[in-house]
mmCIF file with all atom_site columns, C-alpha atoms and ligand atoms in Angstrom:
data_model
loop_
_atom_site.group_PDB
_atom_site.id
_atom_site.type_symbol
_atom_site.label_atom_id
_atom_site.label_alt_id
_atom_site.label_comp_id
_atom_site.label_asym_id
_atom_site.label_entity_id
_atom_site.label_seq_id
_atom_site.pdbx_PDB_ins_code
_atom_site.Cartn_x
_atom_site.Cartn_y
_atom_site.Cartn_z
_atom_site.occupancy
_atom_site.B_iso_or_equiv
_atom_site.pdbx_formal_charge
_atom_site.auth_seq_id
_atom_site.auth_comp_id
_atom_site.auth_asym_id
_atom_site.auth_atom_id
_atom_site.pdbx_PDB_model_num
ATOM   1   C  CA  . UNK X 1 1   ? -8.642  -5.509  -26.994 1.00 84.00 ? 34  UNK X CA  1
ATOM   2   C  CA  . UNK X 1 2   ? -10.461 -7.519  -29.708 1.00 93.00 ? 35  UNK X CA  1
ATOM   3   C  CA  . UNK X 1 3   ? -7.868  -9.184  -32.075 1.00 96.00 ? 36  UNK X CA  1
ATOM   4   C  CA  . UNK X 1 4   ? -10.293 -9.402  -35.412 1.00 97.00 ? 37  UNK X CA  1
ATOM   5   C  CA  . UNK X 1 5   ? -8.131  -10.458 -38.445 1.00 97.00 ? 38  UNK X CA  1
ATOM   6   C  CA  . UNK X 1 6   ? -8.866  -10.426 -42.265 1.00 98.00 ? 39  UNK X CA  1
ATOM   7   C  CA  . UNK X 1 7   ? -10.686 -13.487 -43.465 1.00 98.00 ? 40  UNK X CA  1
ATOM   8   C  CA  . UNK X 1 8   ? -8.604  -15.021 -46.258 1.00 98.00 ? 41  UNK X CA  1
ATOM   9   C  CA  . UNK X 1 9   ? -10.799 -15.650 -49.341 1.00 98.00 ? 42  UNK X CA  1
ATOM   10  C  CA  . UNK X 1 10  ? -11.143 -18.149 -52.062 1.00 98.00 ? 43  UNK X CA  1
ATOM   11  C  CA  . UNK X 1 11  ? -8.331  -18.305 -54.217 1.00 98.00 ? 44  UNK X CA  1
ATOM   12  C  CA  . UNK X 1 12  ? -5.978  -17.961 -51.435 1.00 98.00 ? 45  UNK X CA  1
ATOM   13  C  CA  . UNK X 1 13  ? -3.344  -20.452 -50.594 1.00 98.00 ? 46  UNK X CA  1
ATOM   14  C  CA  . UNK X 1 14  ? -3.887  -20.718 -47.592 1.00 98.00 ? 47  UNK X CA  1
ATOM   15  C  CA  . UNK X 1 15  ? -7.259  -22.613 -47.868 1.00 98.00 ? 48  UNK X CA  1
ATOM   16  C  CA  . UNK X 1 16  ? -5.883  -25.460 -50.343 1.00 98.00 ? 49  UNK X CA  1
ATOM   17  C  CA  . UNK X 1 17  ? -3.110  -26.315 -47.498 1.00 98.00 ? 50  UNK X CA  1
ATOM   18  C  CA  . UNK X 1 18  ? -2.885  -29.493 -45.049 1.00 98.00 ? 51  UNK X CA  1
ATOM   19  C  CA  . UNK X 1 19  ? -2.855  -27.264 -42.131 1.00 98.00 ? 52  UNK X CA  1
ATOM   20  C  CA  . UNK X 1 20  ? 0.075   -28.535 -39.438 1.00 97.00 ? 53  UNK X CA  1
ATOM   21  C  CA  . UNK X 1 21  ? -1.120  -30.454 -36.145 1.00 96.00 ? 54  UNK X CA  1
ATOM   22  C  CA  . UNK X 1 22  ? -1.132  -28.424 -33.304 1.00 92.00 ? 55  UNK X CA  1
ATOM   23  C  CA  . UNK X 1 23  ? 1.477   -28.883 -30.539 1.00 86.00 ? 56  UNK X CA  1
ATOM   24  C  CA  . UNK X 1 24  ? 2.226   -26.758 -27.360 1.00 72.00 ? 57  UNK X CA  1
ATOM   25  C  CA  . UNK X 1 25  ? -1.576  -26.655 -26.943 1.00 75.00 ? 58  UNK X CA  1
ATOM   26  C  CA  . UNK X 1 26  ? -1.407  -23.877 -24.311 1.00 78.00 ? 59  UNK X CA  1
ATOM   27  C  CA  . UNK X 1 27  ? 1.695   -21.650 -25.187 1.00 84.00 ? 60  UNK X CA  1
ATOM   28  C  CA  . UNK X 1 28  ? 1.653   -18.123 -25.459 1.00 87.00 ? 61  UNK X CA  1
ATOM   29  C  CA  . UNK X 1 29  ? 1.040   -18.424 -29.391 1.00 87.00 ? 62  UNK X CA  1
ATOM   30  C  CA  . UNK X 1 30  ? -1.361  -20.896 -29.486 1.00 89.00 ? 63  UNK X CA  1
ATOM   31  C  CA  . UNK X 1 31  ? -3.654  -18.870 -26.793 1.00 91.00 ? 64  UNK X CA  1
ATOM   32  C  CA  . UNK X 1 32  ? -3.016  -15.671 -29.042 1.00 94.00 ? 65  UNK X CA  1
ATOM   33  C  CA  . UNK X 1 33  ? -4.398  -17.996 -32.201 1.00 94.00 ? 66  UNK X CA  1
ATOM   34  C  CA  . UNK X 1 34  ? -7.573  -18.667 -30.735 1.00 95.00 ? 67  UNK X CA  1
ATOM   35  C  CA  . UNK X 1 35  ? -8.134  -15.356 -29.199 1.00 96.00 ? 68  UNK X CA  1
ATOM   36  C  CA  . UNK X 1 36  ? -7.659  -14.411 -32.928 1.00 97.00 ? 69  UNK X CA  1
ATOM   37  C  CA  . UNK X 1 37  ? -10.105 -17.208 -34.235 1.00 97.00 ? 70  UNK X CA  1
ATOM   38  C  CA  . UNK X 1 38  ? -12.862 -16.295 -31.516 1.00 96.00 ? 71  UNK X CA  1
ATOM   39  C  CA  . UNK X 1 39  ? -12.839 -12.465 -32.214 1.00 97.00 ? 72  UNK X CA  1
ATOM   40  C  CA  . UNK X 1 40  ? -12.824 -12.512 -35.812 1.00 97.00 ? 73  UNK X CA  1
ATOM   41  C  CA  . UNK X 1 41  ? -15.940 -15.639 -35.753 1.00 96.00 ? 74  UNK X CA  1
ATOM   42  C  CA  . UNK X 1 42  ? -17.545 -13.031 -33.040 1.00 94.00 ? 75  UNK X CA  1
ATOM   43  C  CA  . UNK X 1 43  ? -17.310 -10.302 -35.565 1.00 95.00 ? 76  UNK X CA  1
ATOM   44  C  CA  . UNK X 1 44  ? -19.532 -12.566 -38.284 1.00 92.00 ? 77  UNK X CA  1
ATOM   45  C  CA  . UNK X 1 45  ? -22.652 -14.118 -38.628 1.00 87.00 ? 78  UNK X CA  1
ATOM   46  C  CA  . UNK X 1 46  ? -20.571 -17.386 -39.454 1.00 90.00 ? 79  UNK X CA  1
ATOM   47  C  CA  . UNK X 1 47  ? -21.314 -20.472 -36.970 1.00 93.00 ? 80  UNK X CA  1
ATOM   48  C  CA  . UNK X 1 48  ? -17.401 -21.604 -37.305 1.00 97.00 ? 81  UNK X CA  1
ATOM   49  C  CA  . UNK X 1 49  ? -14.380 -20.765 -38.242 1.00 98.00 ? 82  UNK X CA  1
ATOM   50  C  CA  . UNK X 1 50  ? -10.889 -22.638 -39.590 1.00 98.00 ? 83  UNK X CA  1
ATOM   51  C  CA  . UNK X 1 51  ? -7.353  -21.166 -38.244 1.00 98.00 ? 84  UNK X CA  1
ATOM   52  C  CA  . UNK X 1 52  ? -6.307  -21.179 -42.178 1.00 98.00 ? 85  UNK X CA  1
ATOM   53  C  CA  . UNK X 1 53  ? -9.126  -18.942 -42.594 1.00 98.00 ? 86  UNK X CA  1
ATOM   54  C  CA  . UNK X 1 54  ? -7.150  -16.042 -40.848 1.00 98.00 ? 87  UNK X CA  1
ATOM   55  C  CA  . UNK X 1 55  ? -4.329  -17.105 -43.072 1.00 98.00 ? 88  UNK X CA  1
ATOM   56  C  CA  . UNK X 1 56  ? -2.621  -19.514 -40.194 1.00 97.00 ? 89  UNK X CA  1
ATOM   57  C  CA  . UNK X 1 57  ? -2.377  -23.217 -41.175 1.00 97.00 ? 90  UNK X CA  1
ATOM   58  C  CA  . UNK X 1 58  ? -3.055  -24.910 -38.068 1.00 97.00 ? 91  UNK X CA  1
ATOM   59  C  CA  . UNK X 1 59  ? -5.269  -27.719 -37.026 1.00 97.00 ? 92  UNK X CA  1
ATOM   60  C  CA  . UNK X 1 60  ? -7.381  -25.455 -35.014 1.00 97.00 ? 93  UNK X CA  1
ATOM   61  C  CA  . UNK X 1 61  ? -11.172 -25.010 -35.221 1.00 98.00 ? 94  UNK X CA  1
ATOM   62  C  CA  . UNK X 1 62  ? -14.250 -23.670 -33.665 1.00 98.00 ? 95  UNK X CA  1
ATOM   63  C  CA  . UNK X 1 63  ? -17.660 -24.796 -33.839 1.00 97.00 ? 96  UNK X CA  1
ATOM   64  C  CA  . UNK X 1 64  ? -20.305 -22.199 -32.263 1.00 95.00 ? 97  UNK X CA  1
ATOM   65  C  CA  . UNK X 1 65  ? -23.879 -22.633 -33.653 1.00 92.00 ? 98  UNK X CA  1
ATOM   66  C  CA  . UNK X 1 66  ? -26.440 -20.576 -32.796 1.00 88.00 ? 99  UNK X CA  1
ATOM   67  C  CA  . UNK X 1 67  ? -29.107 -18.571 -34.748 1.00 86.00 ? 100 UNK X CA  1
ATOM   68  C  CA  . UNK X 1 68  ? -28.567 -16.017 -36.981 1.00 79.00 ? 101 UNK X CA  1
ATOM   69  C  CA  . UNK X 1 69  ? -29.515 -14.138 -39.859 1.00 76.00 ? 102 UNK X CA  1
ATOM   70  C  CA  . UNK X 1 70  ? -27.023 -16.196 -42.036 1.00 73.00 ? 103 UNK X CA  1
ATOM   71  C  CA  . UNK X 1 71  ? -28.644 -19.670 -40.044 1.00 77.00 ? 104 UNK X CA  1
ATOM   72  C  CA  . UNK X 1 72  ? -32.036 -18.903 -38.859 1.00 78.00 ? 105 UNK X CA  1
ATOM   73  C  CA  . UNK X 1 73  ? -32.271 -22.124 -37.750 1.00 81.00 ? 106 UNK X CA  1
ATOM   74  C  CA  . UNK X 1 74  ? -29.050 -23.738 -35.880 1.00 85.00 ? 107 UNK X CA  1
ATOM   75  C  CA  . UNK X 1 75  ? -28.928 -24.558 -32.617 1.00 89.00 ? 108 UNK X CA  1
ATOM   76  C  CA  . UNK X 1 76  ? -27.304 -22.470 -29.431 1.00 91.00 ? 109 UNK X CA  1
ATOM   77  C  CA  . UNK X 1 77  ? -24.119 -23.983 -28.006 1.00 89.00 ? 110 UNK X CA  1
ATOM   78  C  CA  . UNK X 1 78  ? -21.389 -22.743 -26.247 1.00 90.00 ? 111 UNK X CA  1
ATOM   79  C  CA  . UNK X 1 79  ? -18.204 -22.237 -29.401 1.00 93.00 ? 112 UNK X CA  1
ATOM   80  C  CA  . UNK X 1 80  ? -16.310 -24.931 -29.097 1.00 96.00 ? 113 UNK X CA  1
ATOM   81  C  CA  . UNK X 1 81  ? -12.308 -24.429 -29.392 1.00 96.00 ? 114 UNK X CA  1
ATOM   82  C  CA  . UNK X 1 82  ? -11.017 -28.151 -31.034 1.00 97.00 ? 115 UNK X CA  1
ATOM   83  C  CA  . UNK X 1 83  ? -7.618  -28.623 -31.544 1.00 96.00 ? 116 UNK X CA  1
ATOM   84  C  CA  . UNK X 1 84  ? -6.438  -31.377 -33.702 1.00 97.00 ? 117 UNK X CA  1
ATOM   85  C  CA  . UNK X 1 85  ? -9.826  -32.233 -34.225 1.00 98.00 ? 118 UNK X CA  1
ATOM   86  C  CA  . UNK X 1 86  ? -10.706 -35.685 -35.889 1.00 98.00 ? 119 UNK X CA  1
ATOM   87  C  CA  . UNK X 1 87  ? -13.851 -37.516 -37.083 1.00 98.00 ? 120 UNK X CA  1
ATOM   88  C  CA  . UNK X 1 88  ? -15.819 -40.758 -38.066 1.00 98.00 ? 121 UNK X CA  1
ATOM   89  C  CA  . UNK X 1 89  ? -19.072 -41.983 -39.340 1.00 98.00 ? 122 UNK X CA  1
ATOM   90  C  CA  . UNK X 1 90  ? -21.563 -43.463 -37.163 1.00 98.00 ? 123 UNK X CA  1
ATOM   91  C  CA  . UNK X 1 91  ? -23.198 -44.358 -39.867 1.00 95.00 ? 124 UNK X CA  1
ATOM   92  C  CA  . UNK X 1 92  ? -23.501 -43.999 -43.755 1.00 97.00 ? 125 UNK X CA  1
ATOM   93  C  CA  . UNK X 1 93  ? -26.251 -41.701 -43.807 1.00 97.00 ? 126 UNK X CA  1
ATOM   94  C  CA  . UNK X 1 94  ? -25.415 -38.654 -45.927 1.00 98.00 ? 127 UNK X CA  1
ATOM   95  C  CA  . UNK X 1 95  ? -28.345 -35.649 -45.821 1.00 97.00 ? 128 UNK X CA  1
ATOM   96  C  CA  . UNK X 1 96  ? -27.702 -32.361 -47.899 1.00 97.00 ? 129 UNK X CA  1
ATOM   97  C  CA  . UNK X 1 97  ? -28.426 -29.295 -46.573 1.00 95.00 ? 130 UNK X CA  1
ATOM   98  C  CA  . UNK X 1 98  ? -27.126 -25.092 -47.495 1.00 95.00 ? 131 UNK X CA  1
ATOM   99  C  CA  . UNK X 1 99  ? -23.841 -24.314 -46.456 1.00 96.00 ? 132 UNK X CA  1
ATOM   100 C  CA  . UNK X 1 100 ? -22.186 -20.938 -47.188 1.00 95.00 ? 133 UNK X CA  1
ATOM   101 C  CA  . UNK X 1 101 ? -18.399 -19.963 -46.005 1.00 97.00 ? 134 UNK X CA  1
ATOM   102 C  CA  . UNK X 1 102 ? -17.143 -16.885 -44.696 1.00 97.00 ? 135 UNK X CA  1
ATOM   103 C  CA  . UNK X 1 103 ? -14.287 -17.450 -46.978 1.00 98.00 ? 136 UNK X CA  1
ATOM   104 C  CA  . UNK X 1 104 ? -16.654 -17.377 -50.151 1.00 98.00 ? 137 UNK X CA  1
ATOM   105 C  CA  . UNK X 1 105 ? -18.955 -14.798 -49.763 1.00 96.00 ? 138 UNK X CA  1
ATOM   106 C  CA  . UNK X 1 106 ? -22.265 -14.125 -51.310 1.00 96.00 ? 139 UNK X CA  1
ATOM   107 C  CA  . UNK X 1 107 ? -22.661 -18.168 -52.159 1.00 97.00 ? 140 UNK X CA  1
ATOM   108 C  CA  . UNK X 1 108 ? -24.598 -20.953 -51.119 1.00 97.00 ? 141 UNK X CA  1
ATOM   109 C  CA  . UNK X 1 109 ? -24.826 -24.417 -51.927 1.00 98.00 ? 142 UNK X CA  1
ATOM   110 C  CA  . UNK X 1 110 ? -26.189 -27.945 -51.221 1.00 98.00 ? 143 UNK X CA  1
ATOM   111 C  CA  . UNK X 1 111 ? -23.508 -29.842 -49.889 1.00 98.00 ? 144 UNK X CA  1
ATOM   112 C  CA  . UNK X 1 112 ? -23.705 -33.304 -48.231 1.00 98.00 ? 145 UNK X CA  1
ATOM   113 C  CA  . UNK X 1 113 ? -22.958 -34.422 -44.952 1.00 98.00 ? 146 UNK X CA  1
ATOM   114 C  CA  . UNK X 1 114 ? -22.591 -37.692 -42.263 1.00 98.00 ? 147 UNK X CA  1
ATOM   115 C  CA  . UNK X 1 115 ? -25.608 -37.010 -40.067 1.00 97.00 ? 148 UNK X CA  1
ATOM   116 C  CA  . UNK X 1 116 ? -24.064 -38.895 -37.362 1.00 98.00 ? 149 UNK X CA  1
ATOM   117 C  CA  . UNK X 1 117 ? -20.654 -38.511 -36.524 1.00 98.00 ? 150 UNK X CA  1
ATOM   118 C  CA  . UNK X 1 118 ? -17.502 -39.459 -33.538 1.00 98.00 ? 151 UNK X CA  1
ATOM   119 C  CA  . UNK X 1 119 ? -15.200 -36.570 -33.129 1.00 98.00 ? 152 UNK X CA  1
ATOM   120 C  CA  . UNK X 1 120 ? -11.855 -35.877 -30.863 1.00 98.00 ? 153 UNK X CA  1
ATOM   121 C  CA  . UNK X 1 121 ? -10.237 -33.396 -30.504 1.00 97.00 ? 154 UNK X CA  1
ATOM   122 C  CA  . UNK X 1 122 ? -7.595  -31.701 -27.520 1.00 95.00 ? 155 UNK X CA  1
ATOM   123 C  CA  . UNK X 1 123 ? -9.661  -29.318 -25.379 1.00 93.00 ? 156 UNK X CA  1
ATOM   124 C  CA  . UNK X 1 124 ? -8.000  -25.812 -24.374 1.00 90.00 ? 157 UNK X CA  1
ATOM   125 C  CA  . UNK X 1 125 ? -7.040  -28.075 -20.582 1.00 90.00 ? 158 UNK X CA  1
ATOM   126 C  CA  . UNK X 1 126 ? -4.955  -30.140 -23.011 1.00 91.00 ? 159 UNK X CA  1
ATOM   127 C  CA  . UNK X 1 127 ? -7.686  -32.935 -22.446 1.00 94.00 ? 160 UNK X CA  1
ATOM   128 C  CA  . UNK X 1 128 ? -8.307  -35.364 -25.364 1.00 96.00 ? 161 UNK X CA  1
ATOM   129 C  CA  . UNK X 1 129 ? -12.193 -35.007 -25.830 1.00 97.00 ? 162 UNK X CA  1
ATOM   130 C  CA  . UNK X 1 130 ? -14.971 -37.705 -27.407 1.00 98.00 ? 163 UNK X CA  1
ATOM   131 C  CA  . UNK X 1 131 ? -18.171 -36.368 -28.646 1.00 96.00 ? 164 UNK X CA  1
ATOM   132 C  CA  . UNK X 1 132 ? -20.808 -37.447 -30.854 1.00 97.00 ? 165 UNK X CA  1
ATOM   133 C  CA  . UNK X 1 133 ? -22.710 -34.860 -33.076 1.00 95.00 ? 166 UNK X CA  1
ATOM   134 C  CA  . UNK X 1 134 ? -25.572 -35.209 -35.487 1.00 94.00 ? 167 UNK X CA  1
ATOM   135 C  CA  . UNK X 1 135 ? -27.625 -32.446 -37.968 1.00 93.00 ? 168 UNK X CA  1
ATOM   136 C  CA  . UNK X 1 136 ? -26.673 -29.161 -38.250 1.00 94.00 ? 169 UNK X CA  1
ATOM   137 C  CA  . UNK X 1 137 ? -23.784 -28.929 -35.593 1.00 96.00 ? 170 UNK X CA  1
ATOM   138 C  CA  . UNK X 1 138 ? -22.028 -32.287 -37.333 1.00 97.00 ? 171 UNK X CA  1
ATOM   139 C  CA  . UNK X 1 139 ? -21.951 -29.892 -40.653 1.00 97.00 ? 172 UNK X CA  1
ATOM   140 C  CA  . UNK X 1 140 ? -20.590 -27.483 -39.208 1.00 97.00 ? 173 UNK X CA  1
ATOM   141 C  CA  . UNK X 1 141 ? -17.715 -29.565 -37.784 1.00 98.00 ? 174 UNK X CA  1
ATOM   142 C  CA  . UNK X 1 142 ? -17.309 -31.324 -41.160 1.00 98.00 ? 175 UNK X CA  1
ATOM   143 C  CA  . UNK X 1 143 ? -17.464 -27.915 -42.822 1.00 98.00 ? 176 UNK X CA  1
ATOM   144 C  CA  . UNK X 1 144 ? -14.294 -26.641 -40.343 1.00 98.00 ? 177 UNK X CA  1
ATOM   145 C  CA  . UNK X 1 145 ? -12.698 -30.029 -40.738 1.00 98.00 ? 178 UNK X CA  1
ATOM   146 C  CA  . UNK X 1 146 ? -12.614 -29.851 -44.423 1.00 98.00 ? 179 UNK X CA  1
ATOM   147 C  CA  . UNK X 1 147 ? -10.470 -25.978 -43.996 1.00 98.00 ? 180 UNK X CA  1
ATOM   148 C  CA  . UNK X 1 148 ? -7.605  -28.339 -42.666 1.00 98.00 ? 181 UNK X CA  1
ATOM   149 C  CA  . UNK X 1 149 ? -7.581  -30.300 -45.482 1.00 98.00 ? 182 UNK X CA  1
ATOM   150 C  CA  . UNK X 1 150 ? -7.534  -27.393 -47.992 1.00 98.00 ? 183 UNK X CA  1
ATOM   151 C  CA  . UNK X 1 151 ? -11.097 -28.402 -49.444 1.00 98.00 ? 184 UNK X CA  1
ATOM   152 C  CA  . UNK X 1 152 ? -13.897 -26.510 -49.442 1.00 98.00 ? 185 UNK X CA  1
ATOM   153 C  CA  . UNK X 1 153 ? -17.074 -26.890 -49.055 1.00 98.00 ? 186 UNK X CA  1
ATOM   154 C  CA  . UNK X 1 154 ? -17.767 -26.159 -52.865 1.00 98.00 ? 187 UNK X CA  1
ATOM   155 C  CA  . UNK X 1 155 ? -15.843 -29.052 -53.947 1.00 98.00 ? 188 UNK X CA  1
ATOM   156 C  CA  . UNK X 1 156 ? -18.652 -31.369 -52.135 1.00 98.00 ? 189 UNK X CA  1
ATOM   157 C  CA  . UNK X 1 157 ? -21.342 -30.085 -53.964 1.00 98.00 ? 190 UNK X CA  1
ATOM   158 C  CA  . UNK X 1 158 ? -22.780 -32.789 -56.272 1.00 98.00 ? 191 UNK X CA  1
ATOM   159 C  CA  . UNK X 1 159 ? -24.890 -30.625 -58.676 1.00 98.00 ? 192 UNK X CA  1
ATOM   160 C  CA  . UNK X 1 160 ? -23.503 -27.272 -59.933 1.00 97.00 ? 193 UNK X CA  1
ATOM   161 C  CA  . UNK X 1 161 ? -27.453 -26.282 -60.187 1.00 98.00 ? 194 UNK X CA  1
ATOM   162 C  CA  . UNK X 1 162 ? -27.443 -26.424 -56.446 1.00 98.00 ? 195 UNK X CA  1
ATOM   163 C  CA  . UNK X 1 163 ? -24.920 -23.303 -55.802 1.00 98.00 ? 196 UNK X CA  1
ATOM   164 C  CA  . UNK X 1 164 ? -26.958 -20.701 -55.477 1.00 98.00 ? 197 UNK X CA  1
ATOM   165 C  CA  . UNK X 1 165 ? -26.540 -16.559 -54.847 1.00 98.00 ? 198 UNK X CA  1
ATOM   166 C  CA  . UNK X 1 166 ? -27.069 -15.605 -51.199 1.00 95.00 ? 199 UNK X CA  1
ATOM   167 C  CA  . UNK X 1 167 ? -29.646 -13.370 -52.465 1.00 96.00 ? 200 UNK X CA  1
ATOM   168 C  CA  . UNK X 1 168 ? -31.964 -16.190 -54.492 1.00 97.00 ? 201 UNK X CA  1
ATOM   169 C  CA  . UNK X 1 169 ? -31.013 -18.388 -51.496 1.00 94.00 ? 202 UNK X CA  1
ATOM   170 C  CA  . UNK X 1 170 ? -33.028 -16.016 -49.261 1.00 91.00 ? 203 UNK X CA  1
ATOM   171 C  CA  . UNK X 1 171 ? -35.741 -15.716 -51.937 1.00 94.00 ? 204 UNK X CA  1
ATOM   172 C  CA  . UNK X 1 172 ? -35.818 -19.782 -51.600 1.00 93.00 ? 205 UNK X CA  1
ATOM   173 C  CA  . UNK X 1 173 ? -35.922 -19.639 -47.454 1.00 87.00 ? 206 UNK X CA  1
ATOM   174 C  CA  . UNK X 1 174 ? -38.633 -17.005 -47.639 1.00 87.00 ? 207 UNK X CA  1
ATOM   175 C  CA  . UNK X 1 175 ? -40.953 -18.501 -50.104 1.00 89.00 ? 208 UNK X CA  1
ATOM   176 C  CA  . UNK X 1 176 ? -40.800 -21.825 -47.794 1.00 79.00 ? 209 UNK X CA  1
ATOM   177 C  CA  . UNK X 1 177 ? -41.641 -20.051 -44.963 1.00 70.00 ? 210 UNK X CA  1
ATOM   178 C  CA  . UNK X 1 178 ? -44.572 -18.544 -46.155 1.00 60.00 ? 211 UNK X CA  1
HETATM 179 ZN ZN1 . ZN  M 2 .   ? -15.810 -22.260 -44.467 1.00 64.82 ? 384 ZN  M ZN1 1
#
């Protein structure tokens, strides 16, 4: 059975929490969590997903790009369970690029980024993992990253003339296209 839960929404309290580390990586709860996370991101267009996003503030995340209606353009990977994830800059190099949230719907805004970032995290073995990520996919783990720390991703933006409607953000997508 698919375990889909209600995605809390901006102006919850949940989202402005410091989510709790993750311990126990594989009990019976903690496997029940992230069946939880992976239904409900399988259930959206989103490309990741924040445990304090189904209202449960843990330092869990998953990052799962791929294409989509929502992100035409990201990149296929495999969704990525990251517990206790963590994070530095390679390098100084900000880029902005649209984000939107699942947890603020009908929004989207320039927000900037690291291009080029370290992560660890604990996989679902209990292994401690090193990765490096750059574009699109190190957003999206930024993005996540930034639910455990009760911001989001509209507190980034630098120019309130860069949040945008999802509908005029299409209109903008399309007319580039063209
Ligand atoms: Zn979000």
């Amino acid at each position: 059975m698919t375990d889909i839960r209600e995605i809390a929404q901006l102006g919850a309290e949940v989202l402005r929490q410091q989510a709790d580390t993750m311990c126990h990586t594989n009990s019976a709860d903690n496997l029940a969590l992230i069946t939880a996370l992976r239904d409900t991101l399988a259930s959206t267009q989103g490309v990741g997903i924040a445990a304090p996003q189904i209202s449960i503030s843990k330092r869990i995340i998953i990052v799962a790009s791929r294409p989509s209606a929502r992100y035409p353009h990201a990149p296929l990977m495999e969704p990525t369970v990251m517990i206790n994830p963590s994070f530095s800059p390679i390098s100084d190099d900000t880029e902005k690029d649209w984000e939107g949230c699942l947890s603020i719907p009908g929004i989207r805004a320039l927000v900037p980024r690291y291009t080029d970032i370290e992560i660890t995290y604990t996989d679902l073995n209990d292994q401690q993992i090193t990765a490096r990520l750059t574009g699109f996919v190190a957003r999206i783990f930024q993005h996540e990253f930034d639910h455990l720390q009760g911001i989001v991703y509209l507190d980034r933006v630098e120019d309130k003339l860069e949040i945008f409607a999802e509908s005029e953000y299409f209109k903008l997508m399309n007319s580039r296209t063209q």
